[in-house]
Coordinates of C-alpha atoms in Angstrom, one line a residue:
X1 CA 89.5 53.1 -55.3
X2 CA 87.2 55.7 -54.7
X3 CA 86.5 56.3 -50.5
X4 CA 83.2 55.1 -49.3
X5 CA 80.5 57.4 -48.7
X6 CA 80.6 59.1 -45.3
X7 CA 77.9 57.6 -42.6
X8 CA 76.7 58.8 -39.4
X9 CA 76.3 55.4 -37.9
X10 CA 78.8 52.7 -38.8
X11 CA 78.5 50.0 -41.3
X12 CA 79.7 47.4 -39.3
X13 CA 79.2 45.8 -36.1
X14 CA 82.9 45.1 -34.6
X15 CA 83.2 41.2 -34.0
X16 CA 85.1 40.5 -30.5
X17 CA 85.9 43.8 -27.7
X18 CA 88.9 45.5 -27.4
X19 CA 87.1 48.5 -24.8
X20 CA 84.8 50.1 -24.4
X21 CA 84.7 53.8 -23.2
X22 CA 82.8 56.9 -22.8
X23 CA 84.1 60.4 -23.6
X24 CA 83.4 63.6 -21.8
X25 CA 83.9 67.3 -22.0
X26 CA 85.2 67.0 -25.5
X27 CA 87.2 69.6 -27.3
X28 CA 88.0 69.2 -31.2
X29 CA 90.1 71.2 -32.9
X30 CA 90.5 70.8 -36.9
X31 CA 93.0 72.5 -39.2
X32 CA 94.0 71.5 -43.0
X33 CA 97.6 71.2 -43.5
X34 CA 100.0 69.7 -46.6
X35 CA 99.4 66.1 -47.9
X36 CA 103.0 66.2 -48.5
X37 CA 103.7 66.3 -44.5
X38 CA 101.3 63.9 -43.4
X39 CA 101.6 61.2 -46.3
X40 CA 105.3 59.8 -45.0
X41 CA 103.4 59.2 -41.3
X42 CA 100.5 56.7 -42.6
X43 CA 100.0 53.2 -42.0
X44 CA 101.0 50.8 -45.6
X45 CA 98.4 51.0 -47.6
X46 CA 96.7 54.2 -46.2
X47 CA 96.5 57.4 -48.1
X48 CA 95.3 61.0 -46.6
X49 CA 91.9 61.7 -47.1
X50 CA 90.7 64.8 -48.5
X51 CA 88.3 67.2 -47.7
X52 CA 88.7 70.6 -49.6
X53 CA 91.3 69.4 -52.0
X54 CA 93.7 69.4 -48.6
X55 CA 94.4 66.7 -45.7
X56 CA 93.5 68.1 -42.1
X57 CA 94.6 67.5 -38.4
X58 CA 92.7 66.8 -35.6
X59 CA 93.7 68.0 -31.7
X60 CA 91.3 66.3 -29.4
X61 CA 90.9 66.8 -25.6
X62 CA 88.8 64.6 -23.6
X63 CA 88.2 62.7 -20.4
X64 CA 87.4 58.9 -20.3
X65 CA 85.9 56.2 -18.2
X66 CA 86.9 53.0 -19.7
X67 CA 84.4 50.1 -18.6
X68 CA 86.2 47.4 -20.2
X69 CA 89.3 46.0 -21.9
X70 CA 89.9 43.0 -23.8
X71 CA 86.2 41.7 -22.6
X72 CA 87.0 42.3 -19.2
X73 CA 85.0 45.0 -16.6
X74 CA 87.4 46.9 -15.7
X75 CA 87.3 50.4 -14.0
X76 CA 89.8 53.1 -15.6
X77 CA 89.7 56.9 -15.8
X78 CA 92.5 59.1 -18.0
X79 CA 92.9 62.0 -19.4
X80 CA 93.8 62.3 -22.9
X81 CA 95.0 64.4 -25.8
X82 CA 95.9 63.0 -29.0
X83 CA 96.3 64.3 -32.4
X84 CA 95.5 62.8 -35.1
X85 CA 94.8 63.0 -39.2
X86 CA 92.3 60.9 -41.4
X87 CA 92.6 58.3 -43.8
X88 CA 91.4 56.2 -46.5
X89 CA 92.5 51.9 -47.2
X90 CA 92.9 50.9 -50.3
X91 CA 89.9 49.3 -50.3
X92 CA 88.6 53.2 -50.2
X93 CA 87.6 52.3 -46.3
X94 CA 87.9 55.7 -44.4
X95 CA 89.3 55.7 -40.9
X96 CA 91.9 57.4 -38.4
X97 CA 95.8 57.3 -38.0
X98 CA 96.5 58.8 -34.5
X99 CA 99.8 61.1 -34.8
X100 CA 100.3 61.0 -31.4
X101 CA 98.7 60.1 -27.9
X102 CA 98.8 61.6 -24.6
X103 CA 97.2 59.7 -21.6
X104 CA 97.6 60.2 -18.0
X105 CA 97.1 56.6 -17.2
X106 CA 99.9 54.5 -17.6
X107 CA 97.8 50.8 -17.6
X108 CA 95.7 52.1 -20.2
X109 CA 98.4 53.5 -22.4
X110 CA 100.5 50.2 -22.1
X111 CA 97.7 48.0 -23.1
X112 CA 96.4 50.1 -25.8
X113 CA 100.1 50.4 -27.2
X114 CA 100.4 46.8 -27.5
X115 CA 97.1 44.9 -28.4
X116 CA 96.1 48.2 -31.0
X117 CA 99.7 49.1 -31.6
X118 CA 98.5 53.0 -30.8
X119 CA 100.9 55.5 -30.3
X120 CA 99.9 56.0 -26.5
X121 CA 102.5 58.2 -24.3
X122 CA 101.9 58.2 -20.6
X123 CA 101.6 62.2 -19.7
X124 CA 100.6 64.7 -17.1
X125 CA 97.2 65.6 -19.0
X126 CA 94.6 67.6 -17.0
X127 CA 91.2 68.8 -18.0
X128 CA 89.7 72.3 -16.4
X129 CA 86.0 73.1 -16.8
X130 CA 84.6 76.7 -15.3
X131 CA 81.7 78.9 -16.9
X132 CA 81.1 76.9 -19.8
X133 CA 84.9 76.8 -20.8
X134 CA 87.3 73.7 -21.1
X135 CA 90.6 73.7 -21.0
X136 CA 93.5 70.7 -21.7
X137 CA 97.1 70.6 -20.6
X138 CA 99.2 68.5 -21.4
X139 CA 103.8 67.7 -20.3
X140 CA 105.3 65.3 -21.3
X141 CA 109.5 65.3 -21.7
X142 CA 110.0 68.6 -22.2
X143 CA 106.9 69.4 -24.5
X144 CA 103.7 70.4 -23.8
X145 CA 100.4 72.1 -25.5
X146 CA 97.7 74.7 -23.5
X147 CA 94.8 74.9 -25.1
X148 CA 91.1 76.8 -23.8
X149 CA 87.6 77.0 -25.3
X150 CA 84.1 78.8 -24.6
X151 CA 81.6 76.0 -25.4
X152 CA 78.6 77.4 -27.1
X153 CA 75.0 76.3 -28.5
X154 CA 74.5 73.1 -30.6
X155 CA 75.1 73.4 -34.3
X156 CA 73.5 71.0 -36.9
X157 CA 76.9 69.1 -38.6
X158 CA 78.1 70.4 -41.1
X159 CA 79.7 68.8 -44.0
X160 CA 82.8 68.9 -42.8
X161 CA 81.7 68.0 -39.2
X162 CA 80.7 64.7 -40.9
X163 CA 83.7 64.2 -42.5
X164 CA 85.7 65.2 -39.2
X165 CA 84.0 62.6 -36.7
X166 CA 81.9 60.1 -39.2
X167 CA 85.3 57.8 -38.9
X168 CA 84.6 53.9 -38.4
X169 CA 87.9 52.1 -38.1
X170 CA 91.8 53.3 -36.6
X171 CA 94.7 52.0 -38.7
X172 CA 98.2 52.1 -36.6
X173 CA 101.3 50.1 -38.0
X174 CA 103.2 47.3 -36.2
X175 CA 106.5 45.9 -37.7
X176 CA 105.7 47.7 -41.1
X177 CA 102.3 46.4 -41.1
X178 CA 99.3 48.0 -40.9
X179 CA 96.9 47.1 -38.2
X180 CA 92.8 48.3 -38.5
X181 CA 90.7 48.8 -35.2
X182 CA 87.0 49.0 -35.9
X183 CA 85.1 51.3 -34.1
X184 CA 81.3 52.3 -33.4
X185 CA 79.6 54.8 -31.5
X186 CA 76.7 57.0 -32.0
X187 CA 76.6 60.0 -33.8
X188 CA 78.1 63.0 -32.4
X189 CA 76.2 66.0 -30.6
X190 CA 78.5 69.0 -31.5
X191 CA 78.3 72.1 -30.0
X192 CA 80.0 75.4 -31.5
X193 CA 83.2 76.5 -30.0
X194 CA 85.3 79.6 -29.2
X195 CA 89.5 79.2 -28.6
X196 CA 90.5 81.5 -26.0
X197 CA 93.8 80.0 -25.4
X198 CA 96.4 77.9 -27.8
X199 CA 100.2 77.1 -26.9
X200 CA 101.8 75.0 -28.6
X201 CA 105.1 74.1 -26.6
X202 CA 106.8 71.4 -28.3
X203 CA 103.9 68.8 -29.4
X204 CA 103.1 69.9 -32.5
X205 CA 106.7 70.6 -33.0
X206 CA 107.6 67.2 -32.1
X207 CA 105.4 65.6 -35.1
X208 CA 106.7 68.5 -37.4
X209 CA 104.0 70.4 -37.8
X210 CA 102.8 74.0 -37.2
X211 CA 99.5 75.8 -35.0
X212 CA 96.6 76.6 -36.2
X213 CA 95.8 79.5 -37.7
X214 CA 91.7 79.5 -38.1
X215 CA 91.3 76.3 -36.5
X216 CA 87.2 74.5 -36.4
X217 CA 86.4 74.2 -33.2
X218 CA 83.7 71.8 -31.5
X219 CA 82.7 70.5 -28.3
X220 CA 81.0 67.6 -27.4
X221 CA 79.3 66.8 -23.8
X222 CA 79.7 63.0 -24.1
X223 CA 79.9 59.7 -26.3
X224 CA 79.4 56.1 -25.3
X225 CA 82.5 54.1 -27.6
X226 CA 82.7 50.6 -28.4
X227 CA 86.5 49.2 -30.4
X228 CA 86.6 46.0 -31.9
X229 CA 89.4 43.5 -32.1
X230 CA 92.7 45.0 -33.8
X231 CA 93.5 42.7 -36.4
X232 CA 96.6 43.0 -39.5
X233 CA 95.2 44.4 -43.2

């Protein structure tokens, strides 16, 4: 089936509430890479989606306040990096499949693991901000990735900036099934990026796959997330 078409707001309205977070001093990087490598990661049922003939990886730094989980207030604040790659159902819904997760709090990562079936490692993650640049580090059992940006003016999305962050729904596996998290937010306010910085010391490695070379880079100053219940395809 044909992908749906790609939407700045979501077309749902998740029913029930997993968490719900908001995102600061954002850093996206995006990088095609081989179908062939990603395809043997996905959840059943889940295909790479394409964008330029070629599937693409996400890297994405950020800092959260999480205000509740499983309908209940609760005050939380992580770190994060996570790398990830995007998706299509065969139902041609278009979505996310997180490669990897790195948190620096160990509550959140436990609970997200097992109600979304995420692939949440607790890390040392740490987020630097100075003269308009962000930077993310992230250790975890021997591997690690640096990265450092220059944030710079807003840009108006581009195509593949919609096709990038326009993503409605998470799809993780659990036993050899596939499990789809809906998700909802409002659109993102990119600005443009510079990388200053990029070591990759094992993470990338880990998941077999190689740096950037000319990576897109965006930043983002903040976004208010809401995730539905996780429930099986």
């Amino acid at each position: 089936m044909e992908p749906e078409p790609i939407t700045l707001t979501p077309p749902h309205h998740p029913r029930g509430s997993f968490t719900r977070q908001c995102w600061r001093d954002v850093v996206l990087m995006h990088w095609p890479c081989e179908t062939r490598e990603i395809a043997p990661m996905l959840a059943p049922g889940t295909r790479p989606d394409l964008f330029a003939g070629t599937s693409w990886i996400g890297l994405v730094g950020l800092r959260m306040s999480v205000a509740s989980l499983l309908g209940c207030p609760v005050r939380l604040r992580l770190t994060e990096l996570n790398v990830r790659t995007y998706v299509v159902d065969c139902r041609g819904r278009r979505g996310l499949a997180f490669l990897t997760m790195e948190a620096s709090n160990p509550v959140f990562a436990t609970a997200a693991s097992a109600v979304a079936r995420l692939p949440y490692r607790t890390s040392v993650v740490e987020c630097s901000t100075s003269a308009g640049e962000i930077g993310y580090h992230v250790e975890r059992s021997g591997v690690g990735l640096r990265l450092r940006v220059r944030r710079g003016d807003r840009v108006a999305p581009t195509e593949s900036d919609r096709f990038l962050t326009a993503r409605w729904r998470m799809y993780s596996t659990w036993h050899g099934c596939t499990v789809r998290t809906p998700v909802q937010h409002e659109p993102w306010a990119l600005d443009s990026a510079e990388l200053l910085d990029f070591v990759d010391s094992g993470l990338l490695g880990e998941l077999g796959l190689a740096p950037p070379s000319i990576p897109i880079v965006r930043c983002a100053s903040r976004i208010d997330a809401r995730f539905g219940m996780p429930a099986l395809v």
